[in-house]
mmCIF file of C-alpha atoms and ligand atoms in Angstrom:
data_model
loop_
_atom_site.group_PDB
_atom_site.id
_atom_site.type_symbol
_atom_site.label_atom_id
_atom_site.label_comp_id
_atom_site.label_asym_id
_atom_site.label_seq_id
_atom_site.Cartn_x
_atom_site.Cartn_y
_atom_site.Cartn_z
ATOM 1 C CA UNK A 1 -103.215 275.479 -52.008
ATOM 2 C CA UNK A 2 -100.093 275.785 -50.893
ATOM 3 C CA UNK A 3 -98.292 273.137 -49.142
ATOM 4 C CA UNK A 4 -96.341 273.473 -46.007
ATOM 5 C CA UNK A 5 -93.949 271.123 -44.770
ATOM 6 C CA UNK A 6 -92.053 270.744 -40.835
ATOM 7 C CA UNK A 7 -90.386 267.976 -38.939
ATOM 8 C CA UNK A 8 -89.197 267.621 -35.082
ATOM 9 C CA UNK A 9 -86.942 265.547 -33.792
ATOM 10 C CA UNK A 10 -88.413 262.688 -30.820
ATOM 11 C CA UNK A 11 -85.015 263.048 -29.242
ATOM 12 C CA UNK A 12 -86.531 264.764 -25.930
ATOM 13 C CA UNK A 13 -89.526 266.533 -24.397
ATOM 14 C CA UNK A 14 -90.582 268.872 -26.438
ATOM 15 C CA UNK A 15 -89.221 273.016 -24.487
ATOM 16 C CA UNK A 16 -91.222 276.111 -24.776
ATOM 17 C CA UNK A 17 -88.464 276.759 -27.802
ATOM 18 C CA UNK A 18 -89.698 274.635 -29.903
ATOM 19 C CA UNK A 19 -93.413 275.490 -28.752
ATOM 20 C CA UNK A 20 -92.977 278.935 -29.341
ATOM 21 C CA UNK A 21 -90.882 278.871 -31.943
ATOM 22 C CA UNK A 22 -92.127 275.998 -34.306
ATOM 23 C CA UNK A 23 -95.504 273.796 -33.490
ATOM 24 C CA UNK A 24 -97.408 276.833 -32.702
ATOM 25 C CA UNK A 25 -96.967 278.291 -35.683
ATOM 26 C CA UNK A 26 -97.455 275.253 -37.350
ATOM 27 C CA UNK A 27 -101.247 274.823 -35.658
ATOM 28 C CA UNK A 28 -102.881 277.951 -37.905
ATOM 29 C CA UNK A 29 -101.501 276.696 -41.217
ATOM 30 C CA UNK A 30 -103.432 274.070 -40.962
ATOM 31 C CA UNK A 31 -106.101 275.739 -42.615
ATOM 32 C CA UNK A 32 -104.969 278.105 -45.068
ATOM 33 C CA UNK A 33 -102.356 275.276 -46.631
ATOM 34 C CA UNK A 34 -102.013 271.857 -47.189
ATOM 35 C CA UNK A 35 -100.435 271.461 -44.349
ATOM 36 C CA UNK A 36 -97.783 268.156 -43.835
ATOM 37 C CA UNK A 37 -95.505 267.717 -40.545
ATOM 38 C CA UNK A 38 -93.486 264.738 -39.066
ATOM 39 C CA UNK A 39 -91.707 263.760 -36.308
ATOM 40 C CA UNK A 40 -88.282 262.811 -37.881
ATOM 41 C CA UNK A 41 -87.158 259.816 -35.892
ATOM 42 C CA UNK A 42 -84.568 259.113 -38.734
ATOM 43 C CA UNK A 43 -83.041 262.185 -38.038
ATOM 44 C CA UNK A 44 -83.125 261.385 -34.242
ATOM 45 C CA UNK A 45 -80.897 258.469 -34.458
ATOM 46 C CA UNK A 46 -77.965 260.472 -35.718
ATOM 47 C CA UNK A 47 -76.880 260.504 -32.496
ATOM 48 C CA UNK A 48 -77.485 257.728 -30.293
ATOM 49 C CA UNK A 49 -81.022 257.150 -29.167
ATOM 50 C CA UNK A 50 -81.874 254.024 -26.839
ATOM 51 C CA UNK A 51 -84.570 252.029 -28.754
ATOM 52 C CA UNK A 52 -86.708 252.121 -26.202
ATOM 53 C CA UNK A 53 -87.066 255.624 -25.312
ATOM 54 C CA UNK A 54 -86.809 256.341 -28.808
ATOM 55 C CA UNK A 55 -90.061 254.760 -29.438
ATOM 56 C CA UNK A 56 -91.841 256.186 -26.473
ATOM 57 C CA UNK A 57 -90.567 259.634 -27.066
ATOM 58 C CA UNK A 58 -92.092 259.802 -30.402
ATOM 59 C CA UNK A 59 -95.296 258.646 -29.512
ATOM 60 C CA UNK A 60 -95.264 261.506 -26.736
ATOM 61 C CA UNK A 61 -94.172 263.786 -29.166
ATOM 62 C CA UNK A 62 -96.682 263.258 -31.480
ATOM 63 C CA UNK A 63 -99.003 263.612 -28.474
ATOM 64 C CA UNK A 64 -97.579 266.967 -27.612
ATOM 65 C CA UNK A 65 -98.412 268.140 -31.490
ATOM 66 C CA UNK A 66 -101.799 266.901 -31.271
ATOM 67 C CA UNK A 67 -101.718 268.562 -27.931
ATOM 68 C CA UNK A 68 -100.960 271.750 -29.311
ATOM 69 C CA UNK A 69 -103.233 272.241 -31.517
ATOM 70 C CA UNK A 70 -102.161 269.578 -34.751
ATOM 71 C CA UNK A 71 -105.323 267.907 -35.874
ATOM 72 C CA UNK A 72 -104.941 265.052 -37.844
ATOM 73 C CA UNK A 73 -107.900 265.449 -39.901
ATOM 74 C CA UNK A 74 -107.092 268.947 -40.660
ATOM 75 C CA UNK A 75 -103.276 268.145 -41.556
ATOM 76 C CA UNK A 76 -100.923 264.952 -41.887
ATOM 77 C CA UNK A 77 -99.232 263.783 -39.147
ATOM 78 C CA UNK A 78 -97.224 261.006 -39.169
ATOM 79 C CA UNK A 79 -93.520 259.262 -38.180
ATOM 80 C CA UNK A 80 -91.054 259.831 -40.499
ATOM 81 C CA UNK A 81 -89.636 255.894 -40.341
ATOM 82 C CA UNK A 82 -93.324 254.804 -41.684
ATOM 83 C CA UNK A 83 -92.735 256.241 -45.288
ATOM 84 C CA UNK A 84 -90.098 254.983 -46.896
ATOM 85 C CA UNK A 85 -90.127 257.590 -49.463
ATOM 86 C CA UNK A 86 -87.579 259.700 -47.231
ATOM 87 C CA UNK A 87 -85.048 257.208 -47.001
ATOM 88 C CA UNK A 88 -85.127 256.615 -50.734
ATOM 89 C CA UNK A 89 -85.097 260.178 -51.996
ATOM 90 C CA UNK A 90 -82.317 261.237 -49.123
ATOM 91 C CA UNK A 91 -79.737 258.633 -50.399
ATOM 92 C CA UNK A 92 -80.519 260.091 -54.116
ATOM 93 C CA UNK A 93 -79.472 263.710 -52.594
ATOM 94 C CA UNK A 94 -76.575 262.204 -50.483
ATOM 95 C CA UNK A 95 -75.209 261.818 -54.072
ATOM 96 C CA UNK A 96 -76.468 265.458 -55.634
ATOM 97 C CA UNK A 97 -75.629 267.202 -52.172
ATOM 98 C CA UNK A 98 -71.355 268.464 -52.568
ATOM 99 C CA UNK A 99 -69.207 267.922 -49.345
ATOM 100 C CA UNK A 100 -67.960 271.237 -49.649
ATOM 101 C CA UNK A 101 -71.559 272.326 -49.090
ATOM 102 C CA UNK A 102 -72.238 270.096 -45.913
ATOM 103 C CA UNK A 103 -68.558 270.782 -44.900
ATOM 104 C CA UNK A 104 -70.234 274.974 -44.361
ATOM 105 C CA UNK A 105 -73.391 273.709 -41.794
ATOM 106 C CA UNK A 106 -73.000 275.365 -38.847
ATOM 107 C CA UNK A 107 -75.348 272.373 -36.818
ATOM 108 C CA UNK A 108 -73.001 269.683 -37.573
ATOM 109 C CA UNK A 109 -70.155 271.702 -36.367
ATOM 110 C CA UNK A 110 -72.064 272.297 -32.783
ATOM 111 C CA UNK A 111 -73.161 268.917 -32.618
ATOM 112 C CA UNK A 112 -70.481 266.616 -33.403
ATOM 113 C CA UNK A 113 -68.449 268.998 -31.195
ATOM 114 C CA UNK A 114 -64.969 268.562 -30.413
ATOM 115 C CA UNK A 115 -64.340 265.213 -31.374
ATOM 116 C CA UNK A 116 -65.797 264.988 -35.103
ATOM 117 C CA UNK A 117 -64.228 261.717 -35.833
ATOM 118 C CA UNK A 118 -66.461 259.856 -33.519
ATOM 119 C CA UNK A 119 -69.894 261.756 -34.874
ATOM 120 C CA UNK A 120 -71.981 259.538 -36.827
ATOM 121 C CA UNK A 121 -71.825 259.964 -40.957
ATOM 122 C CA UNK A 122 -75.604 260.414 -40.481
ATOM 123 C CA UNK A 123 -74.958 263.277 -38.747
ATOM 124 C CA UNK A 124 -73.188 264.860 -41.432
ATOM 125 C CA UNK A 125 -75.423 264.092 -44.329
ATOM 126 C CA UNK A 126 -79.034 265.210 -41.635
ATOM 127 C CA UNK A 127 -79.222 268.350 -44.310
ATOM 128 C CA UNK A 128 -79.663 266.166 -47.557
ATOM 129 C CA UNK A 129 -82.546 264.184 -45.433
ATOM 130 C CA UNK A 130 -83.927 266.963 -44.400
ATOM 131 C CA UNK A 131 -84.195 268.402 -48.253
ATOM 132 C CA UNK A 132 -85.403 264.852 -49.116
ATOM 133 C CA UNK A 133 -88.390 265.272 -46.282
ATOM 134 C CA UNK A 134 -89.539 268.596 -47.721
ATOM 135 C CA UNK A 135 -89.080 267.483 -51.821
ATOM 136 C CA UNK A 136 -90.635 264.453 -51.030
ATOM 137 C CA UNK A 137 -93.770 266.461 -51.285
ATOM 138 C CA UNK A 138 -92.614 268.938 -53.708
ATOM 139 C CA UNK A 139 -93.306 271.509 -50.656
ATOM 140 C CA UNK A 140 -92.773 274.897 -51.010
ATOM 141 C CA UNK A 141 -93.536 276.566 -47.281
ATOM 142 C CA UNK A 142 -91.145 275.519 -44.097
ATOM 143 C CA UNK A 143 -92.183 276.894 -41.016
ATOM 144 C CA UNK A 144 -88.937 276.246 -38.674
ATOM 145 C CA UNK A 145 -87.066 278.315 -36.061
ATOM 146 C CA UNK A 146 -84.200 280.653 -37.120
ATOM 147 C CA UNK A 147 -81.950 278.069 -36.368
ATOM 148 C CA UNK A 148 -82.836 275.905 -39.569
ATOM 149 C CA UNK A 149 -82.823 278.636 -41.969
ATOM 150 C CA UNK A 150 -79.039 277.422 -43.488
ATOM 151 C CA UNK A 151 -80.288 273.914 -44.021
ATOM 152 C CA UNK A 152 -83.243 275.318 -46.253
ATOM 153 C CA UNK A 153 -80.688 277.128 -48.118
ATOM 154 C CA UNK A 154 -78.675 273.860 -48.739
ATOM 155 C CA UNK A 155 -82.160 272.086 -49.517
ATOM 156 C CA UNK A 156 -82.575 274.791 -52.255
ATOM 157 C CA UNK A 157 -78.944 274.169 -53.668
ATOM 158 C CA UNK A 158 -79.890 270.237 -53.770
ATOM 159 C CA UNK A 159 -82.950 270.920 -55.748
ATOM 160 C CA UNK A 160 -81.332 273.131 -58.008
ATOM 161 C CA UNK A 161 -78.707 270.940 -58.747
ATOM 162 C CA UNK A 162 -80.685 268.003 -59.469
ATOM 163 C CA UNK A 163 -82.927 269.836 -61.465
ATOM 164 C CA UNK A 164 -80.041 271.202 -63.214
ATOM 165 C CA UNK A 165 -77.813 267.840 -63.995
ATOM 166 C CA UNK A 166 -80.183 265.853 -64.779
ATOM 167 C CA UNK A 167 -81.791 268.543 -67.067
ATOM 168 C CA UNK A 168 -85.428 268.078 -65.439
ATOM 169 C CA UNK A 169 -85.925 271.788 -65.214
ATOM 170 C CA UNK A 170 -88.684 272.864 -62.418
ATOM 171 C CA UNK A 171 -89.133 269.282 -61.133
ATOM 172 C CA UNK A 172 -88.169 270.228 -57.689
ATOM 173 C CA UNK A 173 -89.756 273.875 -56.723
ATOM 174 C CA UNK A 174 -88.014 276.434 -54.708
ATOM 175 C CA UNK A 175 -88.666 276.244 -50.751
ATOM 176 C CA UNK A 176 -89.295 279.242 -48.543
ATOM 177 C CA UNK A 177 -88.421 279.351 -44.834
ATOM 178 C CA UNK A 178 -91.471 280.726 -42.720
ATOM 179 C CA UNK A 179 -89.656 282.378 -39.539
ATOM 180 C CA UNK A 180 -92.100 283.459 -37.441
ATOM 181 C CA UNK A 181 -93.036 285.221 -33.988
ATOM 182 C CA UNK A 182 -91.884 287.395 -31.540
ATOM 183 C CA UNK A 183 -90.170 284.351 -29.647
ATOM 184 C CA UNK A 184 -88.371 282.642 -33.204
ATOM 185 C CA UNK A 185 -85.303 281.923 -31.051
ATOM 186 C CA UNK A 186 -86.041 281.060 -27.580
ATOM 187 C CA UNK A 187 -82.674 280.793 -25.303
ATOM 188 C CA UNK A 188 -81.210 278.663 -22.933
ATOM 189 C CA UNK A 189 -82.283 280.349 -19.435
ATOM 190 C CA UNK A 190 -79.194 279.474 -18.116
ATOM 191 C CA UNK A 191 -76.899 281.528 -20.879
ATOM 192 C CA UNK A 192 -78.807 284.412 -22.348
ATOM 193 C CA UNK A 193 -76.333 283.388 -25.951
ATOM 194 C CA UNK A 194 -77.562 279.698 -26.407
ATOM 195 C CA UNK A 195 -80.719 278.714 -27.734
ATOM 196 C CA UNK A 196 -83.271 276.550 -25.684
ATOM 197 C CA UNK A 197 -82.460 272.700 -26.520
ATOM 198 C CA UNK A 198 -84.044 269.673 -25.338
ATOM 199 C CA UNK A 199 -80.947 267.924 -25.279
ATOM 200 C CA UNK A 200 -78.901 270.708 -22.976
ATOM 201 C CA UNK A 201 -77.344 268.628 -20.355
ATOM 202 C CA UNK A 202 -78.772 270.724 -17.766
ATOM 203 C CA UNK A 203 -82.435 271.083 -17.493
ATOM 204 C CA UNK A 204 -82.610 274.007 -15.547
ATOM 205 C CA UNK A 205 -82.135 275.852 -18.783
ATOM 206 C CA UNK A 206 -85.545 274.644 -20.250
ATOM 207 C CA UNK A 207 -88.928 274.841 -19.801
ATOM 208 C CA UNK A 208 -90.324 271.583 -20.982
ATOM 209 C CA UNK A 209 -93.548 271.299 -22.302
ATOM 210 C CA UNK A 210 -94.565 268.710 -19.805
ATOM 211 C CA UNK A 211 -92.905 270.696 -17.236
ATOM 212 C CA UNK A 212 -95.454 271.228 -13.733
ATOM 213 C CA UNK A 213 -96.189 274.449 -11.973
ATOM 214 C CA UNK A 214 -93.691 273.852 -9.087
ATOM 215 C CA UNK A 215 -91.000 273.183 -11.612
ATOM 216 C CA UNK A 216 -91.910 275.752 -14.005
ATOM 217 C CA UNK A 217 -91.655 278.589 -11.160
ATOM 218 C CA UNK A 218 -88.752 276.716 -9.662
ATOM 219 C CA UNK A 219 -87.123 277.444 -13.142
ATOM 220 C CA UNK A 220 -88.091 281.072 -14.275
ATOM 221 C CA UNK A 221 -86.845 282.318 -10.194
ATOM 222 C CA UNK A 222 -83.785 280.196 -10.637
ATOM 223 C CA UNK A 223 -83.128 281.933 -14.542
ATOM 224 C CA UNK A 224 -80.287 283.885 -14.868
ATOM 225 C CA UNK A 225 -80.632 287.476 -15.163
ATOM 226 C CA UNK A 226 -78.899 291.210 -14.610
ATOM 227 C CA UNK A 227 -79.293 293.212 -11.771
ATOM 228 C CA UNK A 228 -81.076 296.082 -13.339
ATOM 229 C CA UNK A 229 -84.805 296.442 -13.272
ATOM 230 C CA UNK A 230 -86.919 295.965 -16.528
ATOM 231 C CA UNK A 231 -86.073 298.908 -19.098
ATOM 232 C CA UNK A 232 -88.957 301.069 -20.521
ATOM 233 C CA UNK A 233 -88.793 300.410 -23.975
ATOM 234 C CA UNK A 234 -87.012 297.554 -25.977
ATOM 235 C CA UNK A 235 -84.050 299.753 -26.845
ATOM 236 C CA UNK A 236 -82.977 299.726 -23.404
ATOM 237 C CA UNK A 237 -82.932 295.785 -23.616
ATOM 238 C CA UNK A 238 -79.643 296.506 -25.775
ATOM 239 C CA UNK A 239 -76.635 293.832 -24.005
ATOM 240 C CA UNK A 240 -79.195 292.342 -21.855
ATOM 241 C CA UNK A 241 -79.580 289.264 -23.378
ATOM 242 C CA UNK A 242 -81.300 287.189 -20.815
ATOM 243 C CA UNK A 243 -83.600 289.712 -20.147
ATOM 244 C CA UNK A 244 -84.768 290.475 -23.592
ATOM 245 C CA UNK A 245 -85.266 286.611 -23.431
ATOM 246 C CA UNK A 246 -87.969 286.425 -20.873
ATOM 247 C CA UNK A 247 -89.581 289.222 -22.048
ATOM 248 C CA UNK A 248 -90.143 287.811 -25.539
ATOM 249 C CA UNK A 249 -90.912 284.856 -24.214
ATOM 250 C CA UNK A 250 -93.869 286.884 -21.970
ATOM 251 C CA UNK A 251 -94.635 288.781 -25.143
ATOM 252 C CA UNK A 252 -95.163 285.219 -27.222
ATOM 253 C CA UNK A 253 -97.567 283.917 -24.591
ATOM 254 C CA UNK A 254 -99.716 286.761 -23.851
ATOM 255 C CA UNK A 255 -99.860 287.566 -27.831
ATOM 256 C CA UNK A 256 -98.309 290.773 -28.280
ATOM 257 C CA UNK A 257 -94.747 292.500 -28.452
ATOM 258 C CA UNK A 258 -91.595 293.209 -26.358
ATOM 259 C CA UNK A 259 -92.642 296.765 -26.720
ATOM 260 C CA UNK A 260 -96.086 296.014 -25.074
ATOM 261 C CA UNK A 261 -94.442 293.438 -22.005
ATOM 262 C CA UNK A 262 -92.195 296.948 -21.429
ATOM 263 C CA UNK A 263 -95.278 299.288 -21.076
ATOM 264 C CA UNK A 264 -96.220 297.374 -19.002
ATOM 265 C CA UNK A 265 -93.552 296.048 -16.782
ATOM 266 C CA UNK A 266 -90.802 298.408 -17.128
ATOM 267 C CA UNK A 267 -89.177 299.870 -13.996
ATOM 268 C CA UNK A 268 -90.477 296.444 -12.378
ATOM 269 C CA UNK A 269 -87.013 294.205 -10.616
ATOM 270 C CA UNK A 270 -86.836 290.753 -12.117
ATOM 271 C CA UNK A 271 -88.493 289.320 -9.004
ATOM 272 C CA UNK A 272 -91.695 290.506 -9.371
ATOM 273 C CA UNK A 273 -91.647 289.856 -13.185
ATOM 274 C CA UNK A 274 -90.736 286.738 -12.914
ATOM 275 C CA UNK A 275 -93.931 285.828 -11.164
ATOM 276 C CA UNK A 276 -96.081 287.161 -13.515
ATOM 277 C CA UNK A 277 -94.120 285.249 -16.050
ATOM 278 C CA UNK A 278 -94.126 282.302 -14.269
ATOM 279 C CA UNK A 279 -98.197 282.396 -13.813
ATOM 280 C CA UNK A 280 -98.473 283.193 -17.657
ATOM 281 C CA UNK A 281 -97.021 279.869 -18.124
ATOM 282 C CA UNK A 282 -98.491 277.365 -16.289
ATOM 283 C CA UNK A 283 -101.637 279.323 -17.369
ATOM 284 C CA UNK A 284 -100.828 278.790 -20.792
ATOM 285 C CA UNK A 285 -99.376 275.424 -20.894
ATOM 286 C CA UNK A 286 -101.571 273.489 -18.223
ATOM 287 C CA UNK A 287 -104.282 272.689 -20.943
ATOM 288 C CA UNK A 288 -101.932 271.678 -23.298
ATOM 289 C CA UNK A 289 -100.273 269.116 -20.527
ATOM 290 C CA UNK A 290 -103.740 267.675 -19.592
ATOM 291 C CA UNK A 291 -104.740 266.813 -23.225
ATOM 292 C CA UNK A 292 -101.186 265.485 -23.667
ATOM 293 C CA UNK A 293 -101.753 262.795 -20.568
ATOM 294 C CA UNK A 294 -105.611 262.438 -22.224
ATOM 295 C CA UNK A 295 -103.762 261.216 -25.482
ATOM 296 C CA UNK A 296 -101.122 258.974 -24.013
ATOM 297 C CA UNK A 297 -103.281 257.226 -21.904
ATOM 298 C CA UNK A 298 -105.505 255.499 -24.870
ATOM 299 C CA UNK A 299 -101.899 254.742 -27.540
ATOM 300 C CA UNK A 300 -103.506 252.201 -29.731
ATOM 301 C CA UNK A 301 -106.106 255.506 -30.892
ATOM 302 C CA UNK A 302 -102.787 257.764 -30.872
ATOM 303 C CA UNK A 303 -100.721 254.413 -33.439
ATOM 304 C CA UNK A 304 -103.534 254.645 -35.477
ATOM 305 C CA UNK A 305 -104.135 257.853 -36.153
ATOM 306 C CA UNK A 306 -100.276 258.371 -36.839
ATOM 307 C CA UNK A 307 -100.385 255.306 -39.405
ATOM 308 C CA UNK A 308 -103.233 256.445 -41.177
ATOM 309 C CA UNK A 309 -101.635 259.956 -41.251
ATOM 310 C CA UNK A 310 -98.252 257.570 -42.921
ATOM 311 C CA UNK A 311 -100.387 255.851 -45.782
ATOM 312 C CA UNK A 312 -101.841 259.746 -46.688
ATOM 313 C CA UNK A 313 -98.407 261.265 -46.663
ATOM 314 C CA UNK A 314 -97.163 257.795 -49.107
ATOM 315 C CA UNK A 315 -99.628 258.369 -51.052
ATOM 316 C CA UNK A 316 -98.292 262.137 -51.907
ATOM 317 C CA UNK A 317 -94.481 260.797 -51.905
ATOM 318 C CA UNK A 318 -94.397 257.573 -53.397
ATOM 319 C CA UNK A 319 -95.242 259.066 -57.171
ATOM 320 C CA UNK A 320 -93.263 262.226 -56.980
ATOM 321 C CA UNK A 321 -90.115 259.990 -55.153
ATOM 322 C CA UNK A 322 -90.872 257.490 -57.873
ATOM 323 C CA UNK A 323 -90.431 259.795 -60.864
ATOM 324 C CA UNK A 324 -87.557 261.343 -59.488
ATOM 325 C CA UNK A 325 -85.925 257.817 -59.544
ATOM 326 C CA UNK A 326 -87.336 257.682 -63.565
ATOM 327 C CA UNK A 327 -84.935 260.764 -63.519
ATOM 328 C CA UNK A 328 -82.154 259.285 -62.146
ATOM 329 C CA UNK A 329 -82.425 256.739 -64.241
ATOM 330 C CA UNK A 330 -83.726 253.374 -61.678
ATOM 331 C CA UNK A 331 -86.471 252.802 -63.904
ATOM 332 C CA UNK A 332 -87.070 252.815 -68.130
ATOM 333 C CA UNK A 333 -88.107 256.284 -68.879
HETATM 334 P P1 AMP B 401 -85.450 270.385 -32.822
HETATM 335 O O1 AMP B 401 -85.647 270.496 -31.355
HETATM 336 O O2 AMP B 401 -84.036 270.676 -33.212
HETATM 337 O O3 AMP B 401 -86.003 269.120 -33.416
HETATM 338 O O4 AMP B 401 -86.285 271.572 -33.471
HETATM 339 C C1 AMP B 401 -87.640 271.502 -33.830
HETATM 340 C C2 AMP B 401 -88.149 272.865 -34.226
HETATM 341 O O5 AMP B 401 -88.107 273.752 -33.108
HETATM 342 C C3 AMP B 401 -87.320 273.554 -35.325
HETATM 343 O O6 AMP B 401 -88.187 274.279 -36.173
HETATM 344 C C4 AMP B 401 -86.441 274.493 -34.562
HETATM 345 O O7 AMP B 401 -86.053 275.616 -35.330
HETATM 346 C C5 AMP B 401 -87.349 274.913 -33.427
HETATM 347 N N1 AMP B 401 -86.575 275.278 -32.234
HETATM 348 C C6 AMP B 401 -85.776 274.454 -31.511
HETATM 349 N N2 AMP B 401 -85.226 275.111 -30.469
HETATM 350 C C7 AMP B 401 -85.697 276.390 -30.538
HETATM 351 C C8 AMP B 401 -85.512 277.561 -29.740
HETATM 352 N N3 AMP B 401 -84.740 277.562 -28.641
HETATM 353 N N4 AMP B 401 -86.154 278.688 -30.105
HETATM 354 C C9 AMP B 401 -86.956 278.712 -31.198
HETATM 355 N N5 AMP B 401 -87.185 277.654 -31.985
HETATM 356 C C10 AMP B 401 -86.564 276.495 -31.666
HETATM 357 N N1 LIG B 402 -83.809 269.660 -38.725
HETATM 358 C C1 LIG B 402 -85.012 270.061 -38.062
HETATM 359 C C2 LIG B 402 -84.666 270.456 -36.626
HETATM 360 O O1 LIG B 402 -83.768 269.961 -36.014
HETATM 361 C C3 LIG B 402 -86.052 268.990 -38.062
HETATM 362 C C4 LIG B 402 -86.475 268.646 -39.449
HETATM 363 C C5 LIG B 402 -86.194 267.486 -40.110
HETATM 364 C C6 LIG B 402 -87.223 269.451 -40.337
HETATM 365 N N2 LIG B 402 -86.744 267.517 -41.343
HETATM 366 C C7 LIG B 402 -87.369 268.698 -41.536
HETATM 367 C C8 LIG B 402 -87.770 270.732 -40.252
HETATM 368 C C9 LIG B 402 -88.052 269.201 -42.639
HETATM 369 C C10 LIG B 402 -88.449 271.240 -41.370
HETATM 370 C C11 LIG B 402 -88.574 270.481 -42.550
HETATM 371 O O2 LIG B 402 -85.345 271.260 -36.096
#
């Protein structure tokens, strides 16, 4: 079987974003792959997390996966800190990775922002841990949003190269980005140009998964739109970027296309569209919020489940991590 690897970050609530465009997808691979997935709280702390809410937002994210539809007998679920194969096998490709390569990553650019001095140097080397989460299990599948498809490209230049110099041909596989759905990119519903982030200073331009149904409709009335009324057909979305927006995100929740939201509600003002997206929502995500609550109110169940989800995804790292060490030479060949 194939096996499919995907982290998220615990630096937020999880938004509709990464919903739509990452754990759902991640729920039906469970059983046609051997299906891994993490939250990354190493990656989180490249930019400052208080320890506190770091801890509790990882336990609710893991409760949102579960929430979602990540079963824990049917995949591995675990936090990334609890195997220490990822930190061993990252510092490994901090030394295979180029800085020419990192220099290109368009994340660390919008991240660190204007002052790149003061950016953490974990920040800049998040692509070579990344790689090292996904090789650590010799994975070959990635389901992510469009936005991570240029670090899977730098992950495949790491494996190559280490394959390459230290002449263990085919050790590391080849890794192929899944990039999936109608909704793949999700944006901000404040600017119809930036994506959807849980760490947008302004949370009127998310939908967060824990979101209610006041604030929900409070947010999809308040989104920004044009105003023209809904085109016919998804041509005439053409420029309209915050409108094409809401109407994939419609088309991602009810299960079918931009094309079919238009047949439907095309010549319709944003008003009344907005209220049927707004109901589609809280229809959609009210479930998902009660089972959420349902998990975080019994957390010794949720710890354990998550460390017994750690010692299965050790037991998968620790021999291929170990042997690439052999490789490196750490250990008498
Ligand atoms: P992050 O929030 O950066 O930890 O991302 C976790 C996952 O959600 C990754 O697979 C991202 O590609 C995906 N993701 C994050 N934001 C969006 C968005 N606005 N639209 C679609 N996918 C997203
Ligand atoms: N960088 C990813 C993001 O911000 C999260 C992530 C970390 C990840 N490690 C990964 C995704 C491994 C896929 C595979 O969304």
């Amino acid at each position: 079987m194939q096996r499919v690897f995907s982290g998220i970050q615990p630096s937020g609530i999880p938004t509709l974003g990464n919903y739509l465009g990452a754990i759902r997808n991640w729920v039906p691979l469970q059983d046609t792959h051997d299906a891994i997935y993490c939250v990354v709280d190493l990656h989180a702390i490249t930019v400052w997390q208080d320890p506190k809410e770091l801890a509790a937002q990882t336990r609710e994210m893991a409760a949102a996966l579960i929430a979602c539809g990540l079963d824990p007998k049917r995949c591995i679920l675990f936090i990334q800190s609890h195997v220490h194969a990822h930190a061993r096998l990252a510092w490994i490709f901090n030394c295979v990775a180029r800085l020419g390569w990192l220099n290109r990553m368009t994340q660390f650019k919008d991240k660190a922002g204007k002052d790149r001095e003061a950016a953490s140097s974990g920040l800049y080397v998040y692509p070579n841990l990344m790689a090292a989460d996904i090789l650590a299990y010799k994975a070959t599948l990635v389901p992510v949003g469009d936005d991570q498809k240029q670090h899977l490209e730098l992950a495949n230049d790491i494996a190559e190269k280490f394959n390459h110099d230290f002449s263990a041909e085919g050790f590391f596989p080849r890794i192929e980005p899944l990039i999936q759905g109608v909704a793949a990119r999700v944006m901000s519903l404040r600017d119809g140009t930036k994506k959807m982030s849980k760490s947008d200073p302004s949370d009127q331009s998310r939908i967060n998964l824990t979101d209610d149904a006041d604030a929900i409709a409070l947010k999809i009335r308040r989104a920004r739109t044009d105003p023209e009324p809904l085109p016919d057909s998804v041509a005439g979305l053409e420029g309209r970027a915050e409108a094409r927006n809401l109407v994939g995100i419609l088309a991602a929740i009810g299960g079918t296309t931009p094309d079919g939201v238009l047949r439907e509600h095309g010549g319709k003002g944003f008003g009344a569209f907005k209220e049927v997206l707004a109901e589609a929502l809280v229809a959609h995500l009210s479930p998902i919020q009660a089972e959420m609550r349902r998990l975080l109110d019994d957390p010794a169940s949720l710890d354990a489940a998550l460390r017994l989800g750690a010692d299965r995804a050790a037991a998968i790292a620790d021999p291929i991590v170990t042997e690439a060490e052999r490789i490196v030479g750490f250990l008498p060949r």
